[in-house]
XYZ file of C-alpha atoms in Angstrom:
549
model
C 80.613 77.580 106.362
C 83.454 79.932 105.341
C 82.577 83.378 103.985
C 83.980 82.479 100.532
C 81.748 79.403 100.380
C 78.734 81.429 101.552
C 79.366 84.010 98.835
C 79.877 81.215 96.326
C 76.545 79.630 97.256
C 74.930 83.063 96.988
C 76.285 83.374 93.424
C 74.814 79.948 92.639
C 71.449 80.967 94.110
C 71.468 84.062 91.878
C 72.298 81.897 88.828
C 75.538 83.869 88.399
C 77.515 80.609 88.734
C 76.595 76.970 88.294
C 77.448 74.485 91.045
C 80.092 72.952 88.778
C 81.676 76.356 88.121
C 81.726 77.091 91.858
C 83.517 73.795 92.521
C 86.110 74.644 89.880
C 86.620 78.157 91.297
C 87.048 76.813 94.860
C 89.588 74.257 93.601
C 91.556 76.990 91.794
C 91.400 79.163 94.893
C 93.380 76.597 96.895
C 96.226 76.940 94.391
C 96.123 80.635 93.534
C 95.321 81.915 97.060
C 93.154 84.615 95.499
C 89.640 85.842 96.239
C 86.780 83.733 94.940
C 85.308 86.598 92.927
C 88.644 87.445 91.256
C 89.074 83.850 90.124
C 85.493 83.687 88.816
C 86.170 86.815 86.735
C 89.516 85.515 85.487
C 87.918 82.238 84.434
C 85.322 84.161 82.444
C 82.388 82.988 84.579
C 81.562 86.527 85.752
C 81.925 90.035 84.371
C 83.699 92.443 86.783
C 80.597 94.655 86.934
C 78.394 91.650 87.717
C 80.767 90.521 90.479
C 80.676 93.966 92.087
C 76.870 94.079 91.879
C 76.490 90.595 93.394
C 79.013 91.366 96.141
C 77.132 94.588 96.914
C 73.862 92.673 97.287
C 75.496 89.906 99.336
C 77.162 92.304 101.779
C 74.369 94.881 101.796
C 76.823 97.641 100.870
C 75.790 100.166 98.165
C 78.166 100.699 95.251
C 80.311 103.798 94.785
C 79.176 105.753 91.747
C 81.551 105.618 88.770
C 81.198 109.386 88.400
C 82.864 110.067 91.764
C 86.283 111.384 90.747
C 86.660 114.747 92.461
C 87.188 114.084 96.182
C 87.831 116.933 98.621
C 91.227 116.792 100.296
C 89.720 117.622 103.700
C 87.465 114.553 103.371
C 90.345 112.283 102.310
C 92.332 113.217 105.399
C 89.533 112.651 107.935
C 91.067 109.185 108.441
C 94.870 108.805 108.823
C 96.571 107.814 105.595
C 98.447 104.810 107.029
C 95.252 103.376 108.504
C 93.457 103.643 105.147
C 96.351 102.031 103.268
C 96.555 99.181 105.766
C 92.822 98.417 105.641
C 92.326 99.118 101.899
C 89.742 101.906 102.240
C 89.450 105.594 101.343
C 87.119 108.417 102.540
C 85.384 109.747 99.428
C 82.537 112.067 100.465
C 80.154 113.257 103.170
C 76.601 111.914 102.959
C 73.279 113.723 103.295
C 73.339 113.326 107.079
C 77.002 114.365 107.295
C 78.131 110.745 107.628
C 81.490 109.760 106.123
C 81.270 107.614 102.985
C 84.146 105.149 103.084
C 85.044 103.320 99.838
C 86.022 99.658 100.298
C 86.396 96.565 98.119
C 84.921 94.084 100.596
C 83.766 93.675 104.206
C 85.489 95.814 106.856
C 85.681 94.554 110.470
C 83.233 96.272 112.822
C 86.001 97.281 115.254
C 87.844 99.145 112.484
C 84.669 100.974 111.430
C 84.044 102.027 115.043
C 87.637 103.244 115.377
C 87.393 105.274 112.162
C 84.042 106.700 113.237
C 85.639 107.929 116.449
C 88.604 109.475 114.581
C 86.358 111.213 112.026
C 83.857 112.235 114.762
C 80.910 111.145 112.629
C 79.105 108.002 111.497
C 80.818 105.901 108.823
C 78.927 104.362 105.898
C 80.617 101.893 103.525
C 80.372 102.104 99.733
C 81.702 99.314 97.513
C 84.067 99.523 94.527
C 86.814 97.431 92.936
C 90.244 96.931 94.594
C 91.903 98.450 91.516
C 89.850 101.628 91.801
C 90.622 101.889 95.532
C 94.368 101.709 94.824
C 94.148 104.236 91.991
C 92.225 106.710 94.151
C 94.636 106.229 97.070
C 97.673 106.881 94.860
C 96.006 109.917 93.325
C 94.720 111.661 96.434
C 97.515 110.850 98.855
C 99.980 112.509 96.494
C 97.782 115.390 95.282
C 98.371 117.547 98.338
C 102.127 117.610 97.839
C 103.900 120.337 95.934
C 105.432 118.940 92.736
C 106.485 122.355 91.451
C 109.963 122.260 89.934
C 112.213 125.315 90.190
C 114.541 125.309 87.160
C 117.165 127.514 88.812
C 117.578 124.989 91.647
C 118.033 122.138 89.161
C 121.052 123.927 87.696
C 122.820 124.231 91.073
C 125.737 121.726 90.955
C 126.064 121.671 94.737
C 122.458 120.682 95.410
C 122.599 116.881 95.111
C 119.528 116.279 97.268
C 117.419 118.270 94.852
C 118.001 115.742 92.031
C 116.467 112.980 94.147
C 113.507 115.224 94.946
C 113.273 116.329 91.297
C 113.035 112.724 90.112
C 110.371 111.891 92.697
C 108.307 114.905 91.642
C 108.525 113.865 87.985
C 107.433 110.343 88.888
C 104.504 111.512 91.035
C 103.345 113.883 88.293
C 103.429 111.007 85.797
C 101.528 108.655 88.112
C 98.836 111.265 88.807
C 98.508 112.017 85.083
C 98.093 108.336 84.208
C 101.199 108.374 81.990
C 102.498 105.124 80.520
C 105.972 106.482 79.673
C 108.295 109.272 80.763
C 110.745 110.639 78.178
C 113.779 112.563 79.490
C 115.428 114.174 76.449
C 118.550 116.385 76.441
C 118.529 119.132 73.822
C 121.426 121.449 73.018
C 120.555 123.969 75.725
C 117.779 122.397 77.809
C 116.364 119.156 79.218
C 112.856 118.263 78.034
C 110.482 116.088 80.092
C 107.567 114.529 78.173
C 104.826 112.115 79.256
C 102.915 109.700 77.034
C 99.282 109.800 78.160
C 96.685 107.638 76.388
C 99.203 107.058 73.607
C 99.895 110.773 72.974
C 103.127 112.603 73.888
C 102.819 115.761 76.008
C 105.614 118.135 77.021
C 105.423 118.797 80.760
C 108.669 120.492 81.792
C 111.752 122.256 80.461
C 114.823 122.232 82.726
C 118.367 123.640 82.436
C 120.692 121.369 80.485
C 122.960 121.125 83.555
C 120.373 118.896 85.258
C 120.539 116.235 82.536
C 123.650 114.363 83.636
C 122.679 114.270 87.315
C 119.122 113.153 86.586
C 120.265 110.350 84.261
C 122.820 109.245 86.863
C 120.072 109.070 89.496
C 117.995 106.855 87.208
C 121.010 104.610 86.532
C 121.632 104.194 90.259
C 118.021 103.149 90.845
C 118.166 100.679 87.952
C 121.513 99.180 88.934
C 123.173 100.391 85.709
C 126.758 101.493 85.022
C 127.018 105.222 85.756
C 130.361 105.544 83.967
C 129.117 103.973 80.712
C 127.780 106.703 78.448
C 128.445 105.342 74.959
C 126.291 102.207 74.962
C 122.549 101.637 75.435
C 121.571 100.228 78.830
C 118.365 98.630 80.094
C 117.216 98.038 83.647
C 114.297 98.242 86.049
C 113.428 99.247 89.598
C 110.512 99.616 91.989
C 109.751 103.272 92.694
C 108.831 104.327 96.210
C 109.090 108.015 97.277
C 111.876 108.536 99.809
C 112.324 112.263 100.369
C 108.647 113.123 99.920
C 106.424 111.954 102.776
C 104.106 109.823 100.679
C 102.651 106.457 101.646
C 101.471 105.331 98.235
C 101.793 102.022 96.440
C 105.062 101.718 94.570
C 105.303 101.548 90.799
C 107.377 99.119 88.728
C 109.550 101.001 86.240
C 111.454 99.720 83.198
C 114.420 101.844 82.079
C 115.947 102.321 78.639
C 119.030 104.567 78.326
C 120.204 105.564 74.845
C 123.205 107.769 73.888
C 122.175 110.740 71.730
C 124.160 113.665 70.325
C 123.416 115.900 73.342
C 124.019 113.302 76.069
C 121.819 110.388 77.051
C 118.075 109.999 76.663
C 116.062 107.970 79.207
C 112.639 106.430 78.656
C 110.854 105.092 81.730
C 107.937 102.689 81.193
C 105.519 102.662 84.154
C 104.291 99.100 84.563
C 101.220 97.700 86.355
C 101.612 96.130 89.831
C 102.826 92.546 90.053
C 100.134 89.891 89.516
C 97.520 92.472 88.540
C 94.336 90.761 87.370
C 93.822 91.242 83.616
C 90.324 90.058 82.757
C 89.989 89.014 79.136
C 86.576 90.673 79.007
C 88.120 94.048 79.939
C 90.284 94.222 76.789
C 87.426 95.372 74.548
C 86.758 92.283 72.394
C 83.156 91.735 71.252
C 81.544 88.860 73.158
C 81.412 86.515 70.138
C 85.079 87.154 69.348
C 86.082 86.649 73.000
C 84.201 83.347 73.101
C 85.995 82.185 69.949
C 89.385 83.326 71.256
C 88.830 81.501 74.564
C 87.902 78.332 72.662
C 91.268 78.503 70.893
C 92.998 78.964 74.267
C 91.365 75.711 75.369
C 93.158 73.822 72.577
C 95.725 71.229 73.746
C 98.241 72.226 71.068
C 98.852 74.711 68.269
C 100.078 78.297 68.123
C 97.975 81.420 68.708
C 99.504 84.680 67.497
C 98.755 88.255 68.548
C 99.899 90.798 65.966
C 100.227 94.550 65.802
C 102.827 97.326 66.025
C 104.773 98.284 69.135
C 102.473 99.777 71.766
C 99.297 98.093 70.513
C 98.655 96.146 73.735
C 99.879 92.727 72.534
C 101.664 91.920 75.811
C 98.587 92.834 77.856
C 96.484 90.430 75.777
C 99.050 87.636 76.242
C 99.175 88.211 80.009
C 95.390 88.089 80.125
C 95.466 84.785 78.221
C 98.124 83.342 80.546
C 96.110 84.322 83.625
C 93.050 82.735 82.028
C 94.963 79.476 81.479
C 96.956 79.118 84.702
C 95.941 76.263 86.987
C 97.515 73.536 89.098
C 97.080 71.143 86.131
C 99.059 73.251 83.620
C 102.815 73.762 83.463
C 103.075 77.239 81.924
C 106.462 78.718 81.022
C 107.201 82.068 79.394
C 110.182 83.571 77.568
C 110.148 87.364 77.772
C 112.409 90.336 77.159
C 111.837 91.785 79.647
C 109.346 90.312 82.129
C 106.868 93.172 82.521
C 104.335 91.519 84.829
C 104.959 88.644 87.224
C 102.142 86.092 87.266
C 101.668 83.771 90.227
C 101.768 80.096 89.264
C 103.663 80.728 85.986
C 107.372 80.032 85.334
C 108.737 83.185 83.726
C 112.132 83.328 81.999
C 113.795 86.606 81.078
C 116.062 86.655 78.034
C 119.442 88.189 78.912
C 120.893 89.544 75.690
C 124.060 90.585 77.498
C 124.783 86.929 78.281
C 123.839 85.791 74.757
C 120.727 83.895 75.880
C 118.480 84.213 72.855
C 114.795 83.441 72.537
C 115.673 80.351 70.522
C 118.173 79.044 73.095
C 115.755 79.644 75.950
C 112.943 77.974 73.993
C 115.051 74.833 73.415
C 115.773 74.621 77.135
C 112.114 75.127 78.058
C 111.027 72.271 75.776
C 113.046 69.970 78.056
C 111.056 71.250 81.071
C 107.872 69.310 80.197
C 105.720 72.405 79.465
C 102.043 72.307 78.563
C 101.783 75.968 77.552
C 104.596 78.206 76.322
C 104.452 81.974 75.884
C 107.145 83.427 73.630
C 107.163 87.182 74.187
C 108.041 87.950 70.556
C 109.033 85.943 67.490
C 112.012 87.940 66.256
C 113.989 85.543 64.049
C 113.676 82.467 61.868
C 115.104 80.072 64.447
C 112.650 81.122 67.143
C 109.788 80.906 64.640
C 110.672 77.396 63.519
C 111.112 76.061 67.057
C 107.801 77.658 68.116
C 105.935 76.111 65.171
C 107.438 72.666 65.819
C 106.561 72.910 69.511
C 102.987 73.751 68.496
C 102.623 70.570 66.414
C 104.200 68.301 69.040
C 101.661 68.687 71.799
C 102.255 72.189 73.187
C 100.037 75.275 73.176
C 102.213 78.222 72.136
C 101.254 81.900 72.518
C 103.344 84.599 70.895
C 103.396 87.953 69.098
C 104.372 88.955 65.579
C 104.704 92.341 63.885
C 102.148 92.480 61.051
C 99.499 95.027 60.125
C 96.542 92.645 60.213
C 95.680 89.004 60.860
C 95.783 87.620 57.264
C 99.290 89.056 56.750
C 100.719 86.833 59.496
C 100.949 83.744 57.281
C 102.933 85.460 54.511
C 105.131 87.070 57.158
C 106.049 83.670 58.625
C 106.831 82.137 55.244
C 108.917 85.222 54.366
C 110.892 84.593 57.571
C 111.746 81.106 56.351
C 109.029 78.889 57.853
C 107.769 76.045 55.685
C 104.168 76.680 54.510
C 103.021 73.172 55.536
C 104.366 73.763 59.070
C 102.572 77.129 59.313
C 99.340 75.547 58.092
C 99.581 72.636 60.518
C 100.424 74.663 63.618
C 98.580 78.033 63.557
C 95.111 77.900 65.112
C 94.246 81.608 65.163
C 95.683 85.079 64.655
C 94.439 88.063 66.680
C 95.364 91.506 65.337
C 94.843 94.574 67.501
C 95.384 98.298 67.998
C 94.708 100.694 70.860
C 92.370 103.681 70.496
C 91.533 106.442 72.916
C 88.151 106.314 74.642
C 85.738 109.223 74.860
C 85.777 111.071 78.162
C 82.601 110.099 80.058
C 82.347 113.565 81.631
C 82.442 115.919 78.648
C 81.222 113.806 75.733
C 78.504 115.352 73.531
C 76.401 113.645 70.844
C 76.415 114.807 67.220
C 75.754 113.347 63.769
C 78.621 111.830 61.820
C 79.429 113.723 58.595
C 79.169 112.365 55.053
C 82.952 112.708 54.440
C 83.621 110.703 57.615
C 81.226 107.986 56.447
C 83.055 107.844 53.116
C 86.463 107.564 54.820
C 85.134 104.767 57.018
C 83.978 102.888 53.927
C 80.269 103.577 54.530
C 79.413 106.047 51.726
C 75.868 104.771 51.260
C 74.823 104.713 54.911
C 72.632 107.279 56.609
C 74.430 109.440 59.204
C 74.233 108.126 62.744
C 74.962 109.658 66.134
C 78.530 109.688 67.447
C 79.995 111.034 70.669
C 82.970 113.356 71.044
C 84.629 114.804 74.134
C 85.075 118.561 74.316
C 87.916 118.545 76.854
C 87.592 119.049 80.602
C 89.571 118.784 83.828
C 89.155 114.993 83.831
C 90.611 114.250 80.382
C 93.167 115.042 77.689
C 91.631 116.649 74.578
C 88.300 114.902 75.154
C 89.736 111.412 75.639
C 90.278 109.418 78.818
C 91.822 105.934 78.782
C 92.302 103.478 75.935
C 90.746 100.242 74.704
C 91.513 97.605 72.114
C 90.187 97.256 68.565
C 90.514 93.689 67.281
C 90.157 91.256 64.422
C 90.328 87.479 64.936
C 91.085 85.068 62.088
C 90.440 81.411 62.928
C 92.265 78.942 60.667
C 89.974 76.414 58.967
C 90.759 73.684 56.412
C 90.392 75.995 53.407
C 92.784 78.574 54.906
C 95.272 75.752 55.611
C 95.146 74.737 51.961
C 95.607 78.380 50.893
C 98.682 78.713 53.154
C 100.247 75.571 51.671
C 99.559 76.929 48.169
C 101.259 80.249 49.109
C 98.085 82.295 48.621
C 98.475 86.036 49.136
C 97.126 87.709 52.236
C 94.588 89.514 50.022
C 93.182 86.158 48.890
C 93.075 84.837 52.455
C 91.330 88.005 53.648
C 88.763 87.850 50.830
C 87.940 84.220 51.638
C 87.736 84.894 55.398
C 85.383 87.850 54.917
C 83.118 85.877 52.595
C 83.057 82.469 54.261
C 83.987 82.810 57.953
C 83.138 84.908 61.021
C 86.223 87.107 60.426
C 85.607 90.845 60.595
C 88.216 93.549 60.136
C 89.499 95.945 62.784
C 87.782 98.739 60.847
C 84.451 96.950 61.334
C 85.102 96.462 65.056
C 86.067 100.125 65.314
C 82.851 101.264 63.611
C 80.880 99.242 66.164
C 82.691 101.106 68.936
C 81.919 104.446 67.270
C 78.217 103.547 67.156
C 78.365 102.626 70.854
C 79.769 106.082 71.689
C 83.036 104.620 73.003
C 85.404 106.417 70.618
C 85.432 108.783 67.626
C 85.737 108.363 63.848
C 89.065 110.201 64.014
C 90.542 107.531 66.294
C 89.385 104.612 64.145
C 90.599 106.313 60.953
C 93.952 106.992 62.637
C 94.627 103.287 63.148
C 92.931 101.798 60.059
C 93.341 104.340 57.246
C 95.943 102.989 54.797
């Protein structure tokens, strides 16, 4: 019996999977060529934490503590970097008996363990963690030992062309280590400002001589395949970053470029994207279990449109990618229309809109409807034509997923009718609207408990409630201002017969919201945020920031 089947039978014996679920996972595995556990998580049969616990028990390998974040450089380098990258492991600590604790995401061949034991001159003991955490730790610690100090006077030297390449690599490595989502390179009148967006907040990291601006932007254009000579028009591109001058063997990063002319030159914004085909588990987004179950039931519908709404940067694309990965199978023809494609998904046909060639969302959508699709993802509904075609596709036997810019879920219906969609078509096609925002999470290392204040209760809409305990980070070496990472805050509005009638009658979003709150399972983002405050996951300030009108 193959190891995957043995592990699958072990999951069945532990009641983690049913025999039917195991059969479905094994069938999907033949198509997706992925690990059994990853597919079980993606299908919603297992939580990631449960998978790791079951795998630990099955293999007899203890789990790596989540609090292990500060790893000594001398320990990291006990095993050669290239060997660790090739085998997917990382030295993380020395045990009580001076043995080397080696983090892994699965079984490691005995011969490799013996070889590493000989190189480290000590016994090796495996500890288990997720593949994503292994990669993050490798990227972090294999670049930490390198000097990323930038000397401003060197940046201003016009004859030092090699330095610009090294300068860009240092900026990128700093951003990766800091967990930045975006890098802003902004020319001012007499200097060049470098800022990172970390957990949704902008932070200034470097000030360089203005003379470096043109050369740095040109380097970015070369990497992105853009026109170096064009300085009066916006340009967009992308590239895969791998250090060249710096001796680093880390995983590359996908980067999306936006160049915009400004009064002092050109500004560049670099979006750091996740690796291709990264597994986005729906349960990791932060939805309450009841809401996730309801959302997944809508995804199982054979037709209709499901909308995800929110402002730019609220995580809408991540939610859509998670839904697409949840739906992909050998029995579904899934096609997407995106601008741009941010994450490639195995088994999904992805189409990138090319505005330079006049290929609009609407034109691409018409072409896709002739490709016999079962599921269509439209990256964003931007105009009336795209909206109408999407709604008609949803009522003619296709499941359509898309995004819309509205403040909350009930506002989506009025927004679509304002864009020119017929109310009866909106009512007939929309199955559910998910609204979301991103909030910063409390740092797990420096959080302290304290009682919420009466003014905060009043602002949250809870003036009559007794104060309860909340958690706030104080700020430490692991976090930014007491926060570390982000999570989603959601509201899901499922469309029932009464809401359909209200849409046809052009009811206001206030009326739809009042009915949904009184008669359905709909709960506002504010309510979901308060639940997360009570759980110690975030602070009242964060929830008020995204929900206070």
